[in-house]
Amino acid sequence: MSLSSSHWLMDPKGLLSLNFLLLLSLAFEQSYATGKSMINCPTVGGQLGSSVLLPLTSEGINKSTNKSIHITVTMAKSAGSNRNNKLVSLDLPKEGSLRHLEDGYKFHLENLSLVILESKKKDEGWYYMTLEEQVSVQHFCLQLKLYDEDTENQRSGLHLLPHICVYGSLH
């Protein structure tokens, strides 16, 4: 490559334009993203068929109920999904202002947790909670993975197969 053909690499205006385009594309991607997919979601395990408690808060979420707060809990089958199912919708501090609660779930206001009653395989997925205050919105998420009793026993090394051992010969 000759010096004249690589001259654009040393041109600060060319680099500035390229950097500006890169910055714009990153800004567009950030504004286009749902926000949910950018959060690191911890994984919670639960046993199929039993009740599973999902702690939908973190230390970073302010749980003060002296302000007007709207809480929404949704569930998606995959991380970053554009289509979520609404499970819970309620307003605080008004008690008894539960707008929406899907069957098979119980919401605990005192610790902002969701209980799945008699969990099923279809309950596996990503759970998102949104707390909306007057001018701020906070998000929290977690991923639920369910297992059956045999799978957990195998994973923990407790699964024992019956063995029949014959020593010596039978006469």
Short mmCIF file of N, CA and C in Angstrom, two decimals:
data_model
loop_
_atom_site.label_atom_id
_atom_site.label_comp_id
_atom_site.label_asym_id
_atom_site.label_seq_id
_atom_site.Cartn_x
_atom_site.Cartn_y
_atom_site.Cartn_z
N MET A 1 0.84 -1.17 0.00
CA MET A 1 0.00 0.00 0.00
C MET A 1 0.89 1.23 0.00
N SER A 2 0.60 2.17 -0.86
CA SER A 2 1.42 3.37 -0.94
C SER A 2 1.02 4.34 0.16
N LEU A 3 1.89 5.27 0.39
CA LEU A 3 1.66 6.27 1.42
C LEU A 3 0.43 7.12 1.11
N SER A 4 0.22 7.41 -0.17
CA SER A 4 -0.93 8.26 -0.54
C SER A 4 -2.26 7.54 -0.32
N SER A 5 -2.30 6.22 -0.52
CA SER A 5 -3.57 5.50 -0.34
C SER A 5 -3.90 5.28 1.14
N SER A 6 -2.91 5.30 2.01
CA SER A 6 -3.18 5.13 3.44
C SER A 6 -3.22 6.47 4.16
N HIS A 7 -3.18 7.57 3.38
CA HIS A 7 -3.19 8.90 3.97
C HIS A 7 -4.46 9.16 4.80
N TRP A 8 -5.60 8.56 4.42
CA TRP A 8 -6.85 8.77 5.15
C TRP A 8 -6.79 8.22 6.57
N LEU A 9 -5.87 7.24 6.81
CA LEU A 9 -5.73 6.70 8.15
C LEU A 9 -5.14 7.72 9.11
N MET A 10 -4.32 8.60 8.58
CA MET A 10 -3.68 9.61 9.44
C MET A 10 -4.48 10.90 9.49
N ASP A 11 -5.55 10.99 8.75
CA ASP A 11 -6.38 12.18 8.71
C ASP A 11 -7.26 12.25 9.95
N PRO A 12 -7.02 13.20 10.85
CA PRO A 12 -7.82 13.28 12.07
C PRO A 12 -9.31 13.49 11.79
N LYS A 13 -9.64 14.23 10.73
CA LYS A 13 -11.06 14.45 10.41
C LYS A 13 -11.72 13.14 10.00
N GLY A 14 -11.00 12.30 9.30
CA GLY A 14 -11.55 11.00 8.91
C GLY A 14 -11.78 10.12 10.12
N LEU A 15 -10.84 10.11 11.04
CA LEU A 15 -11.00 9.32 12.26
C LEU A 15 -12.11 9.88 13.13
N LEU A 16 -12.18 11.20 13.16
CA LEU A 16 -13.24 11.81 13.95
C LEU A 16 -14.61 11.42 13.40
N SER A 17 -14.75 11.44 12.08
CA SER A 17 -16.02 11.04 11.47
C SER A 17 -16.34 9.59 11.77
N LEU A 18 -15.33 8.75 11.67
CA LEU A 18 -15.52 7.33 11.95
C LEU A 18 -15.89 7.11 13.41
N ASN A 19 -15.19 7.79 14.32
CA ASN A 19 -15.51 7.68 15.74
C ASN A 19 -16.91 8.20 16.03
N PHE A 20 -17.29 9.29 15.37
CA PHE A 20 -18.62 9.85 15.57
C PHE A 20 -19.70 8.86 15.12
N LEU A 21 -19.50 8.21 13.97
CA LEU A 21 -20.45 7.21 13.49
C LEU A 21 -20.53 6.03 14.45
N LEU A 22 -19.39 5.61 14.96
CA LEU A 22 -19.37 4.51 15.93
C LEU A 22 -20.14 4.89 17.19
N LEU A 23 -19.91 6.10 17.67
CA LEU A 23 -20.61 6.58 18.86
C LEU A 23 -22.12 6.65 18.62
N LEU A 24 -22.53 7.14 17.46
CA LEU A 24 -23.95 7.20 17.13
C LEU A 24 -24.58 5.81 17.07
N SER A 25 -23.86 4.87 16.47
CA SER A 25 -24.42 3.51 16.37
C SER A 25 -24.55 2.87 17.74
N LEU A 26 -23.58 3.11 18.62
CA LEU A 26 -23.68 2.58 19.99
C LEU A 26 -24.83 3.24 20.75
N ALA A 27 -25.00 4.54 20.57
CA ALA A 27 -26.09 5.24 21.25
C ALA A 27 -27.43 4.72 20.75
N PHE A 28 -27.55 4.48 19.46
CA PHE A 28 -28.80 3.95 18.90
C PHE A 28 -29.08 2.56 19.46
N GLU A 29 -28.04 1.72 19.51
CA GLU A 29 -28.22 0.37 20.03
C GLU A 29 -28.67 0.41 21.48
N GLN A 30 -28.08 1.30 22.28
CA GLN A 30 -28.46 1.40 23.69
C GLN A 30 -29.89 1.90 23.84
N SER A 31 -30.30 2.86 23.00
CA SER A 31 -31.66 3.37 23.12
C SER A 31 -32.68 2.39 22.56
N TYR A 32 -32.28 1.56 21.61
CA TYR A 32 -33.18 0.59 21.01
C TYR A 32 -33.37 -0.63 21.91
N ALA A 33 -32.33 -0.98 22.66
CA ALA A 33 -32.39 -2.18 23.52
C ALA A 33 -33.45 -2.01 24.59
N THR A 34 -33.97 -3.11 25.07
CA THR A 34 -35.07 -3.07 26.03
C THR A 34 -34.61 -2.74 27.44
N GLY A 35 -33.35 -2.74 27.71
CA GLY A 35 -32.89 -2.51 29.07
C GLY A 35 -32.85 -3.79 29.85
N LYS A 36 -33.84 -4.66 29.68
CA LYS A 36 -33.88 -5.93 30.40
C LYS A 36 -32.71 -6.81 30.00
N SER A 37 -32.39 -6.80 28.71
CA SER A 37 -31.34 -7.69 28.24
C SER A 37 -29.97 -7.21 28.67
N MET A 38 -29.87 -5.96 29.14
CA MET A 38 -28.58 -5.43 29.55
C MET A 38 -28.30 -5.67 31.03
N ILE A 39 -29.29 -6.15 31.77
CA ILE A 39 -29.13 -6.39 33.20
C ILE A 39 -28.60 -7.80 33.40
N ASN A 40 -27.68 -7.96 34.33
CA ASN A 40 -27.19 -9.29 34.67
C ASN A 40 -28.20 -9.95 35.59
N CYS A 41 -28.86 -10.99 35.12
CA CYS A 41 -29.91 -11.65 35.88
C CYS A 41 -29.36 -12.86 36.63
N PRO A 42 -29.43 -12.86 37.96
CA PRO A 42 -29.01 -14.04 38.71
C PRO A 42 -29.95 -15.22 38.44
N THR A 43 -29.45 -16.43 38.63
CA THR A 43 -30.24 -17.64 38.39
C THR A 43 -30.70 -18.22 39.72
N VAL A 44 -31.98 -18.58 39.78
CA VAL A 44 -32.57 -19.20 40.96
C VAL A 44 -33.08 -20.57 40.53
N GLY A 45 -32.85 -21.57 41.37
CA GLY A 45 -33.33 -22.92 41.07
C GLY A 45 -34.53 -23.27 41.93
N GLY A 46 -35.37 -24.12 41.40
CA GLY A 46 -36.53 -24.57 42.15
C GLY A 46 -36.93 -25.96 41.71
N GLN A 47 -37.66 -26.66 42.55
CA GLN A 47 -38.08 -28.03 42.24
C GLN A 47 -39.45 -28.02 41.59
N LEU A 48 -39.58 -28.77 40.51
CA LEU A 48 -40.85 -28.90 39.81
C LEU A 48 -41.93 -29.40 40.76
N GLY A 49 -43.12 -28.82 40.67
CA GLY A 49 -44.25 -29.26 41.47
C GLY A 49 -44.34 -28.62 42.84
N SER A 50 -43.30 -27.93 43.26
CA SER A 50 -43.34 -27.29 44.58
C SER A 50 -43.49 -25.78 44.41
N SER A 51 -43.78 -25.09 45.50
CA SER A 51 -43.85 -23.63 45.47
C SER A 51 -42.43 -23.08 45.41
N VAL A 52 -42.23 -22.06 44.60
CA VAL A 52 -40.91 -21.47 44.42
C VAL A 52 -41.01 -19.98 44.74
N LEU A 53 -40.13 -19.50 45.62
CA LEU A 53 -40.08 -18.09 46.00
C LEU A 53 -39.06 -17.38 45.13
N LEU A 54 -39.48 -16.32 44.46
CA LEU A 54 -38.59 -15.51 43.63
C LEU A 54 -38.38 -14.16 44.31
N PRO A 55 -37.18 -13.93 44.89
CA PRO A 55 -36.90 -12.64 45.52
C PRO A 55 -36.61 -11.60 44.44
N LEU A 56 -37.56 -10.73 44.18
CA LEU A 56 -37.45 -9.81 43.05
C LEU A 56 -36.86 -8.46 43.42
N THR A 57 -36.05 -8.41 44.47
CA THR A 57 -35.41 -7.15 44.84
C THR A 57 -33.93 -7.37 45.03
N SER A 58 -33.24 -6.27 45.04
CA SER A 58 -31.82 -6.29 45.38
C SER A 58 -31.59 -5.13 46.33
N GLU A 59 -30.40 -5.07 46.88
CA GLU A 59 -30.10 -3.99 47.82
C GLU A 59 -30.20 -2.63 47.14
N GLY A 60 -30.01 -2.61 45.83
CA GLY A 60 -30.04 -1.35 45.10
C GLY A 60 -31.43 -0.81 44.86
N ILE A 61 -32.45 -1.60 45.10
CA ILE A 61 -33.81 -1.14 44.86
C ILE A 61 -34.39 -0.57 46.14
N ASN A 62 -34.88 0.64 46.06
CA ASN A 62 -35.47 1.32 47.20
C ASN A 62 -36.90 0.84 47.37
N LYS A 63 -37.20 0.23 48.52
CA LYS A 63 -38.53 -0.35 48.75
C LYS A 63 -39.42 0.58 49.58
N SER A 64 -39.07 1.84 49.71
CA SER A 64 -39.89 2.72 50.56
C SER A 64 -41.29 2.85 49.98
N THR A 65 -42.29 2.65 50.83
CA THR A 65 -43.67 2.69 50.36
C THR A 65 -44.36 4.00 50.72
N ASN A 66 -43.59 5.02 51.10
CA ASN A 66 -44.22 6.29 51.41
C ASN A 66 -44.42 7.13 50.16
N LYS A 67 -43.92 6.67 49.04
CA LYS A 67 -44.08 7.37 47.77
C LYS A 67 -45.09 6.61 46.92
N SER A 68 -45.55 7.27 45.89
CA SER A 68 -46.43 6.61 44.93
C SER A 68 -45.57 5.76 44.00
N ILE A 69 -45.77 4.46 44.05
CA ILE A 69 -44.95 3.52 43.28
C ILE A 69 -45.87 2.58 42.52
N HIS A 70 -45.51 2.30 41.28
CA HIS A 70 -46.21 1.29 40.50
C HIS A 70 -45.25 0.13 40.28
N ILE A 71 -45.70 -1.10 40.56
CA ILE A 71 -44.87 -2.29 40.42
C ILE A 71 -45.48 -3.17 39.34
N THR A 72 -44.64 -3.63 38.43
CA THR A 72 -45.06 -4.58 37.41
C THR A 72 -44.08 -5.74 37.41
N VAL A 73 -44.59 -6.97 37.38
CA VAL A 73 -43.75 -8.16 37.27
C VAL A 73 -44.17 -8.87 35.98
N THR A 74 -43.17 -9.16 35.15
CA THR A 74 -43.43 -9.86 33.88
C THR A 74 -42.52 -11.07 33.78
N MET A 75 -42.87 -11.96 32.86
CA MET A 75 -42.08 -13.18 32.65
C MET A 75 -41.89 -13.38 31.16
N ALA A 76 -40.68 -13.80 30.78
CA ALA A 76 -40.36 -14.10 29.38
C ALA A 76 -39.70 -15.46 29.31
N LYS A 77 -39.86 -16.14 28.19
CA LYS A 77 -39.26 -17.45 28.00
C LYS A 77 -37.78 -17.37 27.68
N SER A 78 -37.33 -16.23 27.13
CA SER A 78 -35.91 -16.08 26.80
C SER A 78 -35.44 -14.69 27.18
N ALA A 79 -34.15 -14.56 27.45
CA ALA A 79 -33.57 -13.28 27.83
C ALA A 79 -33.70 -12.30 26.68
N GLY A 80 -34.08 -11.08 26.98
CA GLY A 80 -34.18 -10.05 25.95
C GLY A 80 -35.38 -10.20 25.03
N SER A 81 -36.32 -11.05 25.39
CA SER A 81 -37.51 -11.26 24.57
C SER A 81 -38.31 -9.97 24.46
N ASN A 82 -38.88 -9.73 23.30
CA ASN A 82 -39.71 -8.55 23.11
C ASN A 82 -41.14 -8.76 23.60
N ARG A 83 -41.49 -9.99 23.92
CA ARG A 83 -42.85 -10.29 24.36
C ARG A 83 -42.81 -10.94 25.74
N ASN A 84 -43.33 -10.21 26.73
CA ASN A 84 -43.38 -10.72 28.10
C ASN A 84 -44.83 -10.84 28.54
N ASN A 85 -45.09 -11.79 29.43
CA ASN A 85 -46.43 -11.95 30.01
C ASN A 85 -46.48 -11.21 31.33
N LYS A 86 -47.50 -10.37 31.51
CA LYS A 86 -47.65 -9.64 32.76
C LYS A 86 -48.23 -10.57 33.81
N LEU A 87 -47.56 -10.65 34.97
CA LEU A 87 -48.01 -11.50 36.06
C LEU A 87 -48.63 -10.70 37.19
N VAL A 88 -48.02 -9.54 37.50
CA VAL A 88 -48.46 -8.72 38.62
C VAL A 88 -48.43 -7.26 38.20
N SER A 89 -49.42 -6.51 38.63
CA SER A 89 -49.43 -5.06 38.45
C SER A 89 -50.12 -4.46 39.66
N LEU A 90 -49.43 -3.57 40.38
CA LEU A 90 -50.04 -2.97 41.57
C LEU A 90 -49.48 -1.58 41.83
N ASP A 91 -50.24 -0.81 42.59
CA ASP A 91 -49.86 0.55 42.97
C ASP A 91 -49.67 0.63 44.47
N LEU A 92 -48.64 1.35 44.90
CA LEU A 92 -48.38 1.60 46.32
C LEU A 92 -48.45 3.10 46.54
N PRO A 93 -48.67 3.58 47.72
CA PRO A 93 -48.83 2.87 48.98
C PRO A 93 -50.26 2.41 49.23
N LYS A 94 -51.15 2.59 48.26
CA LYS A 94 -52.54 2.16 48.45
C LYS A 94 -52.59 0.66 48.67
N GLU A 95 -53.04 0.24 49.84
CA GLU A 95 -53.15 -1.19 50.11
C GLU A 95 -54.36 -1.75 49.36
N GLY A 96 -54.24 -2.97 48.95
CA GLY A 96 -55.33 -3.61 48.23
C GLY A 96 -55.52 -3.06 46.82
N SER A 97 -54.49 -2.44 46.27
CA SER A 97 -54.63 -1.86 44.94
C SER A 97 -54.02 -2.77 43.87
N LEU A 98 -54.13 -4.06 44.09
CA LEU A 98 -53.60 -5.03 43.13
C LEU A 98 -54.44 -4.96 41.87
N ARG A 99 -53.84 -4.47 40.79
CA ARG A 99 -54.55 -4.34 39.52
C ARG A 99 -54.65 -5.67 38.80
N HIS A 100 -53.60 -6.47 38.90
CA HIS A 100 -53.55 -7.71 38.11
C HIS A 100 -52.68 -8.73 38.83
N LEU A 101 -53.16 -9.98 38.93
CA LEU A 101 -52.38 -11.09 39.46
C LEU A 101 -52.82 -12.35 38.74
N GLU A 102 -51.89 -12.95 38.02
CA GLU A 102 -52.20 -14.18 37.28
C GLU A 102 -52.47 -15.33 38.25
N ASP A 103 -53.29 -16.28 37.82
CA ASP A 103 -53.55 -17.49 38.60
C ASP A 103 -52.25 -18.27 38.77
N GLY A 104 -52.09 -18.89 39.93
CA GLY A 104 -50.92 -19.71 40.19
C GLY A 104 -49.76 -18.94 40.81
N TYR A 105 -49.97 -17.65 41.09
CA TYR A 105 -48.92 -16.81 41.67
C TYR A 105 -49.45 -16.12 42.91
N LYS A 106 -48.53 -15.78 43.81
CA LYS A 106 -48.86 -14.99 44.99
C LYS A 106 -47.75 -13.94 45.11
N PHE A 107 -48.13 -12.68 45.34
CA PHE A 107 -47.15 -11.60 45.47
C PHE A 107 -47.09 -11.14 46.91
N HIS A 108 -45.86 -11.09 47.48
CA HIS A 108 -45.67 -10.63 48.86
C HIS A 108 -45.14 -9.20 48.82
N LEU A 109 -45.98 -8.28 49.23
CA LEU A 109 -45.64 -6.87 49.20
C LEU A 109 -44.55 -6.51 50.20
N GLU A 110 -44.55 -7.17 51.37
CA GLU A 110 -43.60 -6.81 52.43
C GLU A 110 -42.14 -7.02 52.02
N ASN A 111 -41.86 -8.00 51.16
CA ASN A 111 -40.47 -8.20 50.74
C ASN A 111 -40.34 -8.22 49.21
N LEU A 112 -41.37 -7.75 48.52
CA LEU A 112 -41.38 -7.67 47.05
C LEU A 112 -40.89 -8.97 46.41
N SER A 113 -41.57 -10.06 46.74
CA SER A 113 -41.21 -11.35 46.17
C SER A 113 -42.45 -11.99 45.55
N LEU A 114 -42.20 -12.88 44.61
CA LEU A 114 -43.27 -13.57 43.91
C LEU A 114 -43.16 -15.05 44.24
N VAL A 115 -44.29 -15.68 44.55
CA VAL A 115 -44.31 -17.11 44.81
C VAL A 115 -45.06 -17.78 43.66
N ILE A 116 -44.43 -18.78 43.08
CA ILE A 116 -45.09 -19.60 42.07
C ILE A 116 -45.63 -20.81 42.81
N LEU A 117 -46.94 -20.98 42.79
CA LEU A 117 -47.58 -22.10 43.48
C LEU A 117 -47.55 -23.31 42.55
N GLU A 118 -47.07 -24.44 43.03
CA GLU A 118 -47.00 -25.68 42.24
C GLU A 118 -46.36 -25.43 40.88
N SER A 119 -45.06 -25.16 40.90
CA SER A 119 -44.33 -24.80 39.68
C SER A 119 -44.40 -25.89 38.61
N LYS A 120 -44.43 -25.44 37.37
CA LYS A 120 -44.47 -26.32 36.21
C LYS A 120 -43.32 -25.93 35.28
N LYS A 121 -43.00 -26.80 34.36
CA LYS A 121 -41.90 -26.54 33.42
C LYS A 121 -42.11 -25.23 32.67
N LYS A 122 -43.36 -24.88 32.39
CA LYS A 122 -43.66 -23.64 31.66
C LYS A 122 -43.31 -22.39 32.47
N ASP A 123 -43.06 -22.55 33.78
CA ASP A 123 -42.71 -21.41 34.63
C ASP A 123 -41.23 -21.04 34.52
N GLU A 124 -40.43 -21.89 33.87
CA GLU A 124 -39.01 -21.56 33.68
C GLU A 124 -38.90 -20.35 32.77
N GLY A 125 -37.96 -19.47 33.09
CA GLY A 125 -37.74 -18.31 32.24
C GLY A 125 -37.15 -17.16 33.02
N TRP A 126 -37.29 -15.98 32.46
CA TRP A 126 -36.74 -14.76 33.05
C TRP A 126 -37.88 -13.94 33.62
N TYR A 127 -37.73 -13.52 34.87
CA TYR A 127 -38.73 -12.72 35.58
C TYR A 127 -38.17 -11.32 35.78
N TYR A 128 -38.96 -10.32 35.40
CA TYR A 128 -38.53 -8.92 35.48
C TYR A 128 -39.49 -8.16 36.38
N MET A 129 -38.93 -7.34 37.27
CA MET A 129 -39.75 -6.45 38.08
C MET A 129 -39.36 -5.02 37.75
N THR A 130 -40.35 -4.19 37.57
CA THR A 130 -40.14 -2.76 37.33
C THR A 130 -40.83 -1.99 38.44
N LEU A 131 -40.07 -1.12 39.10
CA LEU A 131 -40.60 -0.23 40.13
C LEU A 131 -40.58 1.18 39.54
N GLU A 132 -41.74 1.78 39.39
CA GLU A 132 -41.82 3.13 38.83
C GLU A 132 -42.21 4.10 39.94
N GLU A 133 -41.29 5.03 40.23
CA GLU A 133 -41.62 6.11 41.15
C GLU A 133 -41.97 7.33 40.31
N GLN A 134 -42.05 8.48 40.91
CA GLN A 134 -42.48 9.67 40.17
C GLN A 134 -41.61 9.94 38.95
N VAL A 135 -40.32 9.99 39.12
CA VAL A 135 -39.44 10.31 37.99
C VAL A 135 -38.37 9.25 37.74
N SER A 136 -38.38 8.18 38.50
CA SER A 136 -37.35 7.15 38.30
C SER A 136 -37.98 5.78 38.08
N VAL A 137 -37.25 4.96 37.37
CA VAL A 137 -37.67 3.59 37.09
C VAL A 137 -36.51 2.68 37.45
N GLN A 138 -36.78 1.65 38.25
CA GLN A 138 -35.75 0.68 38.63
C GLN A 138 -36.16 -0.69 38.11
N HIS A 139 -35.16 -1.46 37.67
CA HIS A 139 -35.42 -2.79 37.12
C HIS A 139 -34.64 -3.83 37.91
N PHE A 140 -35.21 -5.01 38.02
CA PHE A 140 -34.52 -6.15 38.59
C PHE A 140 -35.01 -7.38 37.86
N CYS A 141 -34.13 -8.36 37.70
CA CYS A 141 -34.55 -9.58 37.03
C CYS A 141 -33.86 -10.79 37.64
N LEU A 142 -34.39 -11.95 37.34
CA LEU A 142 -33.74 -13.20 37.67
C LEU A 142 -34.23 -14.27 36.72
N GLN A 143 -33.42 -15.30 36.60
CA GLN A 143 -33.77 -16.43 35.74
C GLN A 143 -34.13 -17.61 36.64
N LEU A 144 -35.25 -18.26 36.33
CA LEU A 144 -35.69 -19.43 37.08
C LEU A 144 -35.43 -20.68 36.27
N LYS A 145 -34.72 -21.62 36.90
CA LYS A 145 -34.50 -22.94 36.31
C LYS A 145 -35.12 -23.96 37.25
N LEU A 146 -35.97 -24.82 36.70
CA LEU A 146 -36.64 -25.83 37.51
C LEU A 146 -36.04 -27.20 37.23
N TYR A 147 -36.06 -28.04 38.24
CA TYR A 147 -35.53 -29.40 38.12
C TYR A 147 -36.52 -30.34 38.80
N ASP A 148 -36.47 -31.60 38.37
CA ASP A 148 -37.27 -32.60 39.09
C ASP A 148 -36.39 -33.25 40.13
N GLU A 149 -36.96 -34.01 41.02
CA GLU A 149 -36.22 -34.58 42.15
C GLU A 149 -35.08 -35.48 41.68
N ASP A 150 -35.32 -36.31 40.66
CA ASP A 150 -34.29 -37.21 40.17
C ASP A 150 -33.11 -36.45 39.58
N THR A 151 -33.39 -35.38 38.84
CA THR A 151 -32.31 -34.58 38.25
C THR A 151 -31.45 -33.97 39.34
N GLU A 152 -32.07 -33.44 40.38
CA GLU A 152 -31.31 -32.83 41.47
C GLU A 152 -30.48 -33.88 42.21
N ASN A 153 -31.05 -35.06 42.44
CA ASN A 153 -30.30 -36.12 43.11
C ASN A 153 -29.10 -36.54 42.28
N GLN A 154 -29.25 -36.64 40.97
CA GLN A 154 -28.12 -37.00 40.10
C GLN A 154 -27.06 -35.92 40.15
N ARG A 155 -27.49 -34.65 40.13
CA ARG A 155 -26.55 -33.53 40.13
C ARG A 155 -25.77 -33.47 41.44
N SER A 156 -26.42 -33.81 42.55
CA SER A 156 -25.75 -33.73 43.84
C SER A 156 -25.05 -35.03 44.23
N GLY A 157 -25.15 -36.05 43.38
CA GLY A 157 -24.47 -37.31 43.65
C GLY A 157 -25.22 -38.23 44.58
N LEU A 158 -26.48 -37.93 44.86
CA LEU A 158 -27.25 -38.76 45.78
C LEU A 158 -28.01 -39.88 45.08
N HIS A 159 -28.06 -39.84 43.77
CA HIS A 159 -28.83 -40.84 43.02
C HIS A 159 -28.07 -42.16 43.02
N LEU A 160 -28.66 -43.16 43.60
CA LEU A 160 -28.02 -44.46 43.70
C LEU A 160 -28.79 -45.48 42.89
N LEU A 161 -28.12 -46.13 41.98
CA LEU A 161 -28.75 -47.20 41.21
C LEU A 161 -28.59 -48.50 41.98
N PRO A 162 -29.61 -49.33 42.00
CA PRO A 162 -29.46 -50.61 42.70
C PRO A 162 -28.45 -51.49 41.96
N HIS A 163 -27.55 -52.06 42.71
CA HIS A 163 -26.53 -52.93 42.13
C HIS A 163 -26.69 -54.33 42.70
N ILE A 164 -26.59 -55.32 41.85
CA ILE A 164 -26.60 -56.71 42.30
C ILE A 164 -25.22 -57.26 42.03
N CYS A 165 -24.56 -57.67 43.06
CA CYS A 165 -23.20 -58.19 42.93
C CYS A 165 -23.21 -59.67 43.27
N VAL A 166 -22.58 -60.44 42.48
CA VAL A 166 -22.47 -61.87 42.74
C VAL A 166 -20.99 -62.18 42.88
N TYR A 167 -20.62 -62.67 44.05
CA TYR A 167 -19.23 -63.02 44.30
C TYR A 167 -19.11 -64.53 44.28
N GLY A 168 -18.11 -65.01 43.64
CA GLY A 168 -17.88 -66.46 43.62
C GLY A 168 -18.84 -67.13 42.65
N SER A 169 -18.95 -68.38 42.76
CA SER A 169 -19.84 -69.12 41.87
C SER A 169 -20.94 -69.77 42.67
N LEU A 170 -22.05 -69.99 42.05
CA LEU A 170 -23.17 -70.64 42.70
C LEU A 170 -23.12 -72.13 42.39
N HIS A 171 -23.23 -72.96 43.40
CA HIS A 171 -23.22 -74.41 43.18
C HIS A 171 -24.55 -74.98 43.48
#
